[in-house]
């Protein structure tokens, strides 16, 4: 390890977003000297002042603890990452509308770093990437700099599979997949991530890439089935929750989950990383189309039951893409709101978790003709919330609860028929 003392930091984390920042703090908490890099000055200022720019349970306390030890050091210059022995890239990887990964953030960071990379360094892709991207990165650096991959420069993919809101619970327990472009790269990346003590599973880069995106494809596809069933049930006048119960009850071979608005920045795009070179083009696009049609299905369902929404108040509860997070990115709530506004409805929104200003629950639902539970936050799944909806909405109003938050087991239910809060299944 003698040569590694040449480096000023043990690890640099490039991109202090929802994935990078908790990771940088966790490395620092394990005693590594850490440089955090982000091009967003507002983000760096927030971190420097001890403020977590988003909600992730336990991370603000963790930030306070590592700051007291002078960690992490911060920079808005990507080149400074070259002062670290190990460089972990946690940049965004969106998709183009061309059904293709957009790796421009990674390309830009690599281009900035290129002249400064040194023999002995490890480059880890922690971002979610399309199959083949890690090999591309290794080849790109070799082509531009001539460094021998797996001998002078070590490159690996160590995908992030932790769910939002569970970072600190899972960083030291969830098996950590390590796919180096060669055995030495795998060893180096495994050594870095062994700081967390979770089981390390060694594999090839492409298998690591596939494992990550298919982890998300599996969830996206699984959630599409109850949503498609919900829409089928409407066609046949059936109750989706009763059908789900018939499917699942005491059946020993798996089951189907409840419907809901399924999206978010990962699920909505990671499937496209498979779709860009698919052997069955369109299959996963169809899964995506099912989810994307749920907001319109809900709007049409409301109109079928209570008529035109023009000049009528509709309350949307939840802006975040999933329960108990403040992350609104790629949430279908926004699409739902846009569609309701196109019906000339007066939309009121309540989400106490997100940064976007919204109304308190009682105000949002007051005199509403319909209330849509768009996000199944814990704060909505209470007897008090149900009581507020029951008492404050307009006569003849409709509750729309695809999540079965209130255990009423009905997607569209007149509030007059509401039963007391039932345990949801
Ligand atoms: N958010 C999740 O729950 C989650 C879960 C698993 C995997 N992932 C993957 O992790 C990656 C990061 O996701 P995220 O949600 O943390 O993204 P994010 O957008 O929250 O964070 C990216 C950060 O990188 C910064 N940045 C952009 N370009 C930069 C550059 N050239 N140099 C330095 N900093 C730069 C941005 O300012 C931002 O702070 C993505 O590939 C995503 O698919 C995310």
Short mmCIF file of C-alpha atoms and ligand atoms in Angstrom, two decimals:
data_model
loop_
_atom_site.label_atom_id
_atom_site.label_comp_id
_atom_site.label_asym_id
_atom_site.label_seq_id
_atom_site.Cartn_x
_atom_site.Cartn_y
_atom_site.Cartn_z
CA UNK A 1 0.00 0.00 0.00
CA UNK A 2 3.12 2.20 0.05
CA UNK A 3 2.32 4.18 -3.09
CA UNK A 4 -1.17 5.03 -1.82
CA UNK A 5 0.32 7.43 0.74
CA UNK A 6 1.00 9.74 -2.22
CA UNK A 7 -2.65 10.70 -2.20
CA UNK A 8 -4.11 13.47 -0.09
CA UNK A 9 -7.44 11.66 0.41
CA UNK A 10 -8.44 8.03 0.72
CA UNK A 11 -11.54 8.57 -1.38
CA UNK A 12 -13.23 11.27 -3.44
CA UNK A 13 -16.95 11.06 -4.07
CA UNK A 14 -17.94 12.94 -7.23
CA UNK A 15 -21.60 14.05 -7.16
CA UNK A 16 -23.03 14.77 -3.71
CA UNK A 17 -26.64 13.91 -4.54
CA UNK A 18 -29.01 11.58 -2.74
CA UNK A 19 -26.58 8.71 -3.33
CA UNK A 20 -23.21 10.41 -3.18
CA UNK A 21 -23.61 12.51 -0.06
CA UNK A 22 -24.74 9.73 2.33
CA UNK A 23 -21.94 7.56 0.87
CA UNK A 24 -19.29 10.25 1.39
CA UNK A 25 -20.47 10.78 4.97
CA UNK A 26 -20.46 7.04 5.62
CA UNK A 27 -16.89 6.65 4.33
CA UNK A 28 -15.86 9.51 6.60
CA UNK A 29 -17.68 7.89 9.51
CA UNK A 30 -15.60 4.73 8.94
CA UNK A 31 -12.41 6.76 9.34
CA UNK A 32 -11.48 7.37 5.70
CA UNK A 33 -10.34 10.84 4.67
CA UNK A 34 -12.93 11.99 2.17
CA UNK A 35 -13.23 14.69 -0.48
CA UNK A 36 -16.76 15.44 -1.64
CA UNK A 37 -17.06 17.06 -5.07
CA UNK A 38 -20.10 18.72 -6.59
CA UNK A 39 -20.49 21.44 -9.21
CA UNK A 40 -23.53 22.89 -7.42
CA UNK A 41 -22.28 25.64 -5.06
CA UNK A 42 -25.61 25.73 -3.20
CA UNK A 43 -25.26 22.03 -2.40
CA UNK A 44 -21.70 22.51 -1.13
CA UNK A 45 -22.75 25.48 0.99
CA UNK A 46 -25.57 23.46 2.55
CA UNK A 47 -23.22 20.59 3.41
CA UNK A 48 -20.55 22.97 4.72
CA UNK A 49 -23.11 24.54 7.04
CA UNK A 50 -24.23 21.15 8.37
CA UNK A 51 -27.53 21.07 6.47
CA UNK A 52 -28.55 18.00 4.51
CA UNK A 53 -30.11 19.25 1.24
CA UNK A 54 -32.72 16.44 1.28
CA UNK A 55 -34.32 14.09 3.77
CA UNK A 56 -32.52 10.83 4.47
CA UNK A 57 -33.11 9.41 7.96
CA UNK A 58 -30.11 9.76 10.28
CA UNK A 59 -27.91 11.50 7.69
CA UNK A 60 -28.13 15.02 9.10
CA UNK A 61 -26.91 13.69 12.48
CA UNK A 62 -24.19 11.79 10.64
CA UNK A 63 -23.18 14.98 8.82
CA UNK A 64 -22.91 16.76 12.18
CA UNK A 65 -20.74 13.97 13.57
CA UNK A 66 -18.28 13.82 10.68
CA UNK A 67 -18.13 17.62 10.38
CA UNK A 68 -16.95 17.74 13.97
CA UNK A 69 -14.00 15.65 12.78
CA UNK A 70 -13.34 18.06 9.88
CA UNK A 71 -14.89 15.76 7.29
CA UNK A 72 -15.65 15.62 4.44
CA UNK A 73 -13.50 18.18 2.67
CA UNK A 74 -15.47 19.81 -0.15
CA UNK A 75 -14.65 21.08 -3.62
CA UNK A 76 -16.54 22.23 -6.68
CA UNK A 77 -13.61 21.34 -8.93
CA UNK A 78 -13.78 17.83 -10.34
CA UNK A 79 -10.00 17.86 -10.92
CA UNK A 80 -9.50 17.86 -7.15
CA UNK A 81 -10.85 14.31 -7.08
CA UNK A 82 -7.54 13.27 -8.66
CA UNK A 83 -5.93 13.90 -5.25
CA UNK A 84 -7.70 10.82 -3.92
CA UNK A 85 -6.48 7.23 -4.05
CA UNK A 86 -10.01 6.01 -4.88
CA UNK A 87 -12.53 8.02 -6.92
CA UNK A 88 -16.19 7.07 -6.68
CA UNK A 89 -18.57 8.52 -9.28
CA UNK A 90 -22.12 9.07 -8.06
CA UNK A 91 -23.34 11.35 -10.83
CA UNK A 92 -26.79 11.35 -12.37
CA UNK A 93 -27.46 9.02 -15.30
CA UNK A 94 -30.76 10.02 -16.87
CA UNK A 95 -32.12 8.70 -20.17
CA UNK A 96 -32.52 10.48 -23.43
CA UNK A 97 -35.97 10.29 -25.00
CA UNK A 98 -34.18 8.16 -27.61
CA UNK A 99 -34.34 5.21 -25.17
CA UNK A 100 -30.65 5.50 -24.47
CA UNK A 101 -28.58 6.23 -21.38
CA UNK A 102 -27.37 9.83 -21.08
CA UNK A 103 -23.83 9.47 -19.70
CA UNK A 104 -22.91 13.10 -20.34
CA UNK A 105 -22.37 13.86 -16.61
CA UNK A 106 -19.94 10.94 -16.38
CA UNK A 107 -18.19 11.87 -19.65
CA UNK A 108 -17.83 15.47 -18.48
CA UNK A 109 -16.35 14.47 -15.12
CA UNK A 110 -13.98 11.99 -16.80
CA UNK A 111 -12.87 14.62 -19.30
CA UNK A 112 -12.16 17.05 -16.45
CA UNK A 113 -10.20 14.40 -14.58
CA UNK A 114 -8.45 12.83 -17.54
CA UNK A 115 -5.13 14.68 -17.46
CA UNK A 116 -4.81 14.30 -13.70
CA UNK A 117 -5.51 10.60 -13.23
CA UNK A 118 -2.50 8.82 -11.78
CA UNK A 119 -1.21 5.27 -11.81
CA UNK A 120 -2.41 3.45 -8.69
CA UNK A 121 -5.87 5.03 -8.64
CA UNK A 122 -9.20 3.25 -8.48
CA UNK A 123 -12.17 4.58 -10.41
CA UNK A 124 -15.54 3.27 -9.22
CA UNK A 125 -18.84 3.81 -11.01
CA UNK A 126 -21.52 3.86 -8.31
CA UNK A 127 -24.12 5.44 -10.60
CA UNK A 128 -26.64 3.16 -12.29
CA UNK A 129 -25.43 2.54 -15.84
CA UNK A 130 -26.38 0.65 -18.99
CA UNK A 131 -24.63 -2.69 -19.56
CA UNK A 132 -21.17 -2.11 -21.02
CA UNK A 133 -20.65 1.36 -19.53
CA UNK A 134 -17.93 0.31 -17.06
CA UNK A 135 -15.94 -1.33 -19.86
CA UNK A 136 -16.50 1.84 -21.93
CA UNK A 137 -15.13 4.00 -19.11
CA UNK A 138 -12.05 1.78 -18.77
CA UNK A 139 -11.53 1.82 -22.54
CA UNK A 140 -12.08 5.58 -22.76
CA UNK A 141 -9.45 6.34 -20.12
CA UNK A 142 -7.01 3.88 -21.67
CA UNK A 143 -7.55 5.39 -25.12
CA UNK A 144 -7.02 8.95 -23.89
CA UNK A 145 -4.28 8.39 -21.33
CA UNK A 146 -2.70 5.06 -22.20
CA UNK A 147 -2.86 3.89 -18.56
CA UNK A 148 -2.93 0.10 -18.41
CA UNK A 149 -6.30 -0.95 -17.06
CA UNK A 150 -6.21 -3.31 -14.08
CA UNK A 151 -2.45 -2.78 -13.79
CA UNK A 152 -2.00 0.98 -13.45
CA UNK A 153 -5.59 2.18 -13.26
CA UNK A 154 -8.28 0.11 -11.59
CA UNK A 155 -11.92 0.40 -12.71
CA UNK A 156 -15.03 -1.18 -11.21
CA UNK A 157 -18.79 -0.92 -10.99
CA UNK A 158 -20.20 -1.08 -7.48
CA UNK A 159 -23.91 -0.38 -7.98
CA UNK A 160 -26.05 1.36 -5.42
CA UNK A 161 -29.12 -0.73 -4.58
CA UNK A 162 -30.17 0.96 -1.35
CA UNK A 163 -33.74 2.25 -1.29
CA UNK A 164 -34.32 5.95 -0.62
CA UNK A 165 -34.91 6.45 3.08
CA UNK A 166 -32.99 3.31 4.05
CA UNK A 167 -29.38 4.34 3.39
CA UNK A 168 -27.99 3.97 6.89
CA UNK A 169 -30.04 0.83 7.54
CA UNK A 170 -28.73 -0.91 4.43
CA UNK A 171 -25.20 0.37 3.72
CA UNK A 172 -23.67 -2.11 6.15
CA UNK A 173 -26.06 -5.02 5.53
CA UNK A 174 -27.11 -5.16 1.87
CA UNK A 175 -24.77 -7.42 -0.16
CA UNK A 176 -22.36 -5.14 -2.01
CA UNK A 177 -21.92 -6.17 -5.66
CA UNK A 178 -18.40 -5.47 -6.94
CA UNK A 179 -17.62 -5.89 -10.63
CA UNK A 180 -14.04 -4.97 -11.52
CA UNK A 181 -12.77 -4.93 -15.09
CA UNK A 182 -10.11 -7.38 -13.90
CA UNK A 183 -9.17 -9.19 -10.70
CA UNK A 184 -7.00 -6.39 -9.35
CA UNK A 185 -9.76 -3.82 -9.91
CA UNK A 186 -12.24 -6.09 -8.14
CA UNK A 187 -9.84 -6.49 -5.21
CA UNK A 188 -9.29 -2.74 -4.94
CA UNK A 189 -13.00 -1.89 -5.06
CA UNK A 190 -13.84 -4.67 -2.61
CA UNK A 191 -11.19 -3.33 -0.23
CA UNK A 192 -12.73 0.15 -0.38
CA UNK A 193 -16.31 -0.99 0.20
CA UNK A 194 -15.31 -3.51 2.87
CA UNK A 195 -15.19 -0.42 5.12
CA UNK A 196 -18.94 -0.96 5.61
CA UNK A 197 -18.74 -4.62 6.61
CA UNK A 198 -21.59 -5.77 4.33
CA UNK A 199 -21.06 -9.04 2.43
CA UNK A 200 -19.07 -8.39 -0.77
CA UNK A 201 -20.16 -10.29 -3.88
CA UNK A 202 -17.53 -10.26 -6.62
CA UNK A 203 -18.55 -10.48 -10.27
CA UNK A 204 -17.85 -8.98 -13.70
CA UNK A 205 -18.74 -5.37 -14.53
CA UNK A 206 -21.51 -6.29 -16.96
CA UNK A 207 -23.09 -8.69 -14.46
CA UNK A 208 -22.97 -5.97 -11.81
CA UNK A 209 -24.61 -3.55 -14.26
CA UNK A 210 -27.29 -6.07 -15.22
CA UNK A 211 -27.95 -7.05 -11.58
CA UNK A 212 -28.58 -3.42 -10.65
CA UNK A 213 -30.86 -2.47 -13.50
CA UNK A 214 -32.76 -5.76 -13.31
CA UNK A 215 -33.28 -5.27 -9.57
CA UNK A 216 -35.25 -2.17 -10.54
CA UNK A 217 -36.84 -3.70 -13.66
CA UNK A 218 -38.19 -6.49 -11.48
CA UNK A 219 -39.86 -4.02 -9.12
CA UNK A 220 -41.17 -1.83 -11.95
CA UNK A 221 -42.66 -4.85 -13.71
CA UNK A 222 -44.09 -6.36 -10.53
CA UNK A 223 -45.87 -3.09 -9.71
CA UNK A 224 -47.24 -2.79 -13.27
CA UNK A 225 -49.29 -5.96 -12.91
CA UNK A 226 -51.62 -4.76 -10.13
CA UNK A 227 -51.95 -1.43 -11.95
CA UNK A 228 -52.99 -3.18 -15.15
CA UNK A 229 -55.33 -5.38 -13.12
CA UNK A 230 -56.83 -2.25 -11.49
CA UNK A 231 -57.63 -0.85 -14.94
CA UNK A 232 -58.98 -4.22 -16.12
CA UNK A 233 -61.22 -4.42 -13.07
CA UNK A 234 -62.71 -1.02 -13.87
CA UNK A 235 -63.56 -2.32 -17.35
CA UNK A 236 -65.35 -5.35 -15.91
CA UNK A 237 -66.97 -3.63 -12.93
CA UNK A 238 -64.83 -5.74 -10.58
CA UNK A 239 -63.12 -4.72 -7.35
CA UNK A 240 -59.34 -4.95 -7.70
CA UNK A 241 -58.76 -5.51 -3.99
CA UNK A 242 -61.19 -8.43 -3.93
CA UNK A 243 -59.48 -9.95 -6.97
CA UNK A 244 -56.04 -9.47 -5.37
CA UNK A 245 -57.33 -11.15 -2.24
CA UNK A 246 -58.65 -14.06 -4.33
CA UNK A 247 -55.23 -14.38 -6.00
CA UNK A 248 -53.15 -14.17 -2.85
CA UNK A 249 -55.22 -15.82 -0.14
CA UNK A 250 -53.37 -18.90 1.11
CA UNK A 251 -51.81 -19.38 -2.30
CA UNK A 252 -48.34 -20.84 -1.80
CA UNK A 253 -46.66 -19.61 -4.99
CA UNK A 254 -46.06 -15.89 -4.63
CA UNK A 255 -48.56 -13.08 -4.83
CA UNK A 256 -49.48 -9.76 -6.35
CA UNK A 257 -49.07 -6.41 -4.60
CA UNK A 258 -51.54 -3.54 -4.40
CA UNK A 259 -51.84 -0.90 -7.13
CA UNK A 260 -50.44 2.61 -6.78
CA UNK A 261 -48.65 5.39 -8.63
CA UNK A 262 -45.25 3.90 -9.46
CA UNK A 263 -42.47 6.11 -10.78
CA UNK A 264 -39.49 8.00 -9.35
CA UNK A 265 -36.19 8.92 -10.81
CA UNK A 266 -34.79 5.35 -10.81
CA UNK A 267 -37.67 3.07 -11.84
CA UNK A 268 -38.82 5.44 -14.58
CA UNK A 269 -35.48 5.37 -16.40
CA UNK A 270 -33.43 2.33 -15.40
CA UNK A 271 -35.57 -0.02 -17.53
CA UNK A 272 -34.50 1.99 -20.59
CA UNK A 273 -30.89 0.91 -19.99
CA UNK A 274 -32.03 -2.61 -20.88
CA UNK A 275 -34.49 -1.46 -23.51
CA UNK A 276 -31.78 0.35 -25.52
CA UNK A 277 -30.42 -3.02 -26.75
CA UNK A 278 -33.36 -5.28 -25.99
CA UNK A 279 -34.06 -8.65 -27.57
CA UNK A 280 -37.72 -7.99 -26.93
CA UNK A 281 -38.01 -4.32 -27.80
CA UNK A 282 -41.13 -2.80 -26.33
CA UNK A 283 -41.79 -5.24 -23.52
CA UNK A 284 -40.46 -2.95 -20.81
CA UNK A 285 -41.77 0.12 -22.61
CA UNK A 286 -45.20 -1.47 -22.21
CA UNK A 287 -44.55 -1.82 -18.48
CA UNK A 288 -43.68 1.86 -18.39
CA UNK A 289 -46.82 2.75 -20.36
CA UNK A 290 -48.98 0.93 -17.81
CA UNK A 291 -47.58 3.06 -14.98
CA UNK A 292 -47.71 6.24 -17.01
CA UNK A 293 -51.40 5.69 -17.77
CA UNK A 294 -52.46 5.42 -14.12
CA UNK A 295 -52.91 9.19 -13.55
CA UNK A 296 -55.22 9.46 -16.57
CA UNK A 297 -57.08 6.33 -15.44
CA UNK A 298 -57.71 8.00 -12.06
CA UNK A 299 -58.87 11.28 -13.63
CA UNK A 300 -61.23 9.45 -16.00
CA UNK A 301 -62.52 7.32 -13.12
CA UNK A 302 -63.33 10.42 -11.08
CA UNK A 303 -65.14 12.03 -14.01
CA UNK A 304 -67.16 8.88 -14.65
CA UNK A 305 -68.41 9.02 -11.08
CA UNK A 306 -68.90 12.70 -10.30
CA UNK A 307 -69.01 14.31 -13.73
CA UNK A 308 -67.08 17.30 -15.04
CA UNK A 309 -64.27 18.59 -12.85
CA UNK A 310 -64.43 22.10 -14.27
CA UNK A 311 -64.35 24.63 -11.43
CA UNK A 312 -64.50 21.87 -8.85
CA UNK A 313 -61.90 21.36 -6.19
CA UNK A 314 -59.76 18.20 -6.28
CA UNK A 315 -57.27 17.54 -3.47
CA UNK A 316 -54.11 15.61 -4.30
CA UNK A 317 -52.41 14.14 -1.24
CA UNK A 318 -48.73 13.48 -1.85
CA UNK A 319 -46.20 14.93 -4.29
CA UNK A 320 -43.29 12.62 -3.51
CA UNK A 321 -42.75 9.63 -5.77
CA UNK A 322 -43.05 7.17 -2.91
CA UNK A 323 -44.06 6.93 0.73
CA UNK A 324 -42.15 8.86 3.37
CA UNK A 325 -39.57 10.46 1.07
CA UNK A 326 -39.24 14.13 0.14
CA UNK A 327 -38.07 13.21 -3.37
CA UNK A 328 -40.48 14.55 -6.01
CA UNK A 329 -38.33 13.76 -9.01
CA UNK A 330 -40.28 11.93 -11.69
CA UNK A 331 -43.26 11.55 -9.38
CA UNK A 332 -46.54 10.77 -11.15
CA UNK A 333 -48.32 13.18 -8.79
CA UNK A 334 -47.17 16.03 -10.99
CA UNK A 335 -48.61 14.35 -14.07
CA UNK A 336 -51.86 13.74 -12.20
CA UNK A 337 -52.03 17.42 -11.24
CA UNK A 338 -51.35 18.52 -14.82
CA UNK A 339 -54.12 16.27 -16.11
CA UNK A 340 -56.56 17.55 -13.47
CA UNK A 341 -55.70 21.14 -14.37
CA UNK A 342 -56.44 20.33 -18.01
CA UNK A 343 -59.94 19.38 -16.82
CA UNK A 344 -60.13 22.94 -15.37
CA UNK A 345 -60.28 21.53 -11.86
CA UNK A 346 -59.10 23.66 -8.92
CA UNK A 347 -56.28 21.50 -7.60
CA UNK A 348 -55.14 21.70 -3.98
CA UNK A 349 -52.09 19.76 -2.87
CA UNK A 350 -50.91 18.54 0.51
CA UNK A 351 -47.53 16.93 1.14
CA UNK A 352 -45.87 17.80 4.43
CA UNK A 353 -42.60 16.10 3.44
CA UNK A 354 -41.54 17.79 0.22
CA UNK A 355 -39.72 21.11 -0.24
CA UNK A 356 -42.43 22.47 -2.57
CA UNK A 357 -44.85 24.55 -0.51
CA UNK A 358 -48.25 22.85 -0.18
CA UNK A 359 -51.38 23.30 1.94
CA UNK A 360 -52.08 21.61 5.28
CA UNK A 361 -54.34 18.56 4.98
CA UNK A 362 -57.52 20.19 6.36
CA UNK A 363 -57.14 23.15 4.00
CA UNK A 364 -56.39 20.98 0.96
CA UNK A 365 -59.44 18.75 1.39
CA UNK A 366 -61.86 21.45 2.54
CA UNK A 367 -64.90 21.46 0.19
CA UNK A 368 -63.11 19.16 -2.27
CA UNK A 369 -65.26 17.19 -4.70
CA UNK A 370 -62.59 14.48 -4.82
CA UNK A 371 -59.53 13.56 -2.79
CA UNK A 372 -56.80 11.49 -4.47
CA UNK A 373 -54.21 9.70 -2.35
CA UNK A 374 -51.31 10.00 -4.75
CA UNK A 375 -48.53 9.05 -2.29
CA UNK A 376 -49.05 6.57 0.54
CA UNK A 377 -47.14 8.60 3.15
CA UNK A 378 -47.54 7.29 6.71
CA UNK A 379 -49.00 10.65 7.74
CA UNK A 380 -51.99 10.03 5.45
CA UNK A 381 -52.56 6.48 6.69
CA UNK A 382 -54.14 7.58 9.96
CA UNK A 383 -57.63 7.64 11.46
CA UNK A 384 -57.25 11.43 11.92
CA UNK A 385 -56.53 11.97 8.21
CA UNK A 386 -59.52 9.83 7.29
CA UNK A 387 -61.72 11.77 9.71
CA UNK A 388 -60.54 15.06 8.23
CA UNK A 389 -61.45 13.88 4.73
CA UNK A 390 -64.80 12.61 5.96
CA UNK A 391 -65.79 15.86 7.63
CA UNK A 392 -64.18 18.55 5.46
CA UNK A 393 -64.93 17.49 1.89
CA UNK A 394 -67.96 18.65 -0.11
CA UNK A 395 -71.22 16.67 0.00
CA UNK A 396 -71.15 13.82 -2.54
CA UNK A 397 -67.34 13.81 -2.63
CA UNK A 398 -65.21 10.91 -3.75
CA UNK A 399 -62.15 9.34 -2.15
CA UNK A 400 -59.64 7.88 -4.62
CA UNK A 401 -57.26 5.53 -2.86
CA UNK A 402 -55.44 3.16 -5.24
CA UNK A 403 -52.98 2.31 -2.43
CA UNK A 404 -55.73 1.18 -0.07
CA UNK A 405 -54.17 3.50 2.51
CA UNK A 406 -57.35 3.57 4.56
CA UNK A 407 -58.17 -0.11 4.18
CA UNK A 408 -61.48 0.70 2.44
CA UNK A 409 -60.60 -1.77 -0.35
CA UNK A 410 -62.07 0.37 -3.10
CA UNK A 411 -60.18 2.59 -5.55
CA UNK A 412 -63.06 5.04 -6.00
CA UNK A 413 -65.32 5.37 -2.97
CA UNK A 414 -67.94 8.01 -2.08
CA UNK A 415 -66.79 9.55 1.20
CA UNK A 416 -70.35 9.00 2.46
CA UNK A 417 -69.62 5.25 2.38
CA UNK A 418 -66.35 5.48 4.32
CA UNK A 419 -65.88 2.99 7.10
CA UNK A 420 -63.54 3.67 10.05
CA UNK A 421 -59.83 3.12 9.29
CA UNK A 422 -59.22 -0.54 8.48
CA UNK A 423 -55.79 -2.13 8.61
CA UNK A 424 -54.59 -2.10 4.98
CA UNK A 425 -53.45 -5.40 3.50
N1 LIG B 1 -31.68 8.37 -5.76
C1 LIG B 1 -31.73 7.07 -5.57
O1 LIG B 1 -32.53 6.58 -4.75
C2 LIG B 1 -30.80 6.11 -6.31
C3 LIG B 1 -30.76 4.79 -5.93
C4 LIG B 1 -29.88 3.92 -6.57
C5 LIG B 1 -29.08 4.39 -7.60
N2 LIG B 1 -29.16 5.69 -7.98
C6 LIG B 1 -28.28 6.16 -9.06
O2 LIG B 1 -27.24 6.93 -8.48
C7 LIG B 1 -26.87 7.97 -9.38
C8 LIG B 1 -26.99 9.31 -8.69
O3 LIG B 1 -28.34 9.50 -8.36
P1 LIG B 1 -28.78 10.68 -7.39
O4 LIG B 1 -30.22 10.50 -7.15
O5 LIG B 1 -27.85 10.75 -6.23
O6 LIG B 1 -28.52 11.93 -8.36
P2 LIG B 1 -28.56 13.46 -7.98
O7 LIG B 1 -29.01 14.16 -9.20
O8 LIG B 1 -29.28 13.65 -6.68
O9 LIG B 1 -27.03 13.81 -7.71
C9 LIG B 1 -26.12 14.08 -8.71
C10 LIG B 1 -25.20 15.19 -8.17
O10 LIG B 1 -24.12 15.34 -9.08
C11 LIG B 1 -23.85 16.71 -9.23
N3 LIG B 1 -23.15 16.89 -10.50
C12 LIG B 1 -23.67 16.89 -11.76
N4 LIG B 1 -22.69 16.98 -12.67
C13 LIG B 1 -21.52 17.04 -11.97
C14 LIG B 1 -20.15 17.10 -12.34
N5 LIG B 1 -19.77 17.16 -13.62
N6 LIG B 1 -19.23 17.11 -11.36
C15 LIG B 1 -19.59 17.05 -10.06
N7 LIG B 1 -20.86 16.98 -9.64
C16 LIG B 1 -21.80 16.98 -10.59
C17 LIG B 1 -25.19 17.38 -9.14
O11 LIG B 1 -25.07 18.75 -8.76
C18 LIG B 1 -25.89 16.53 -8.06
O12 LIG B 1 -25.68 17.06 -6.76
C19 LIG B 1 -27.74 7.81 -10.63
O13 LIG B 1 -27.08 6.99 -11.56
C20 LIG B 1 -28.95 7.07 -10.09
O14 LIG B 1 -29.61 6.33 -11.08
C21 LIG B 1 -29.98 6.58 -7.34
#
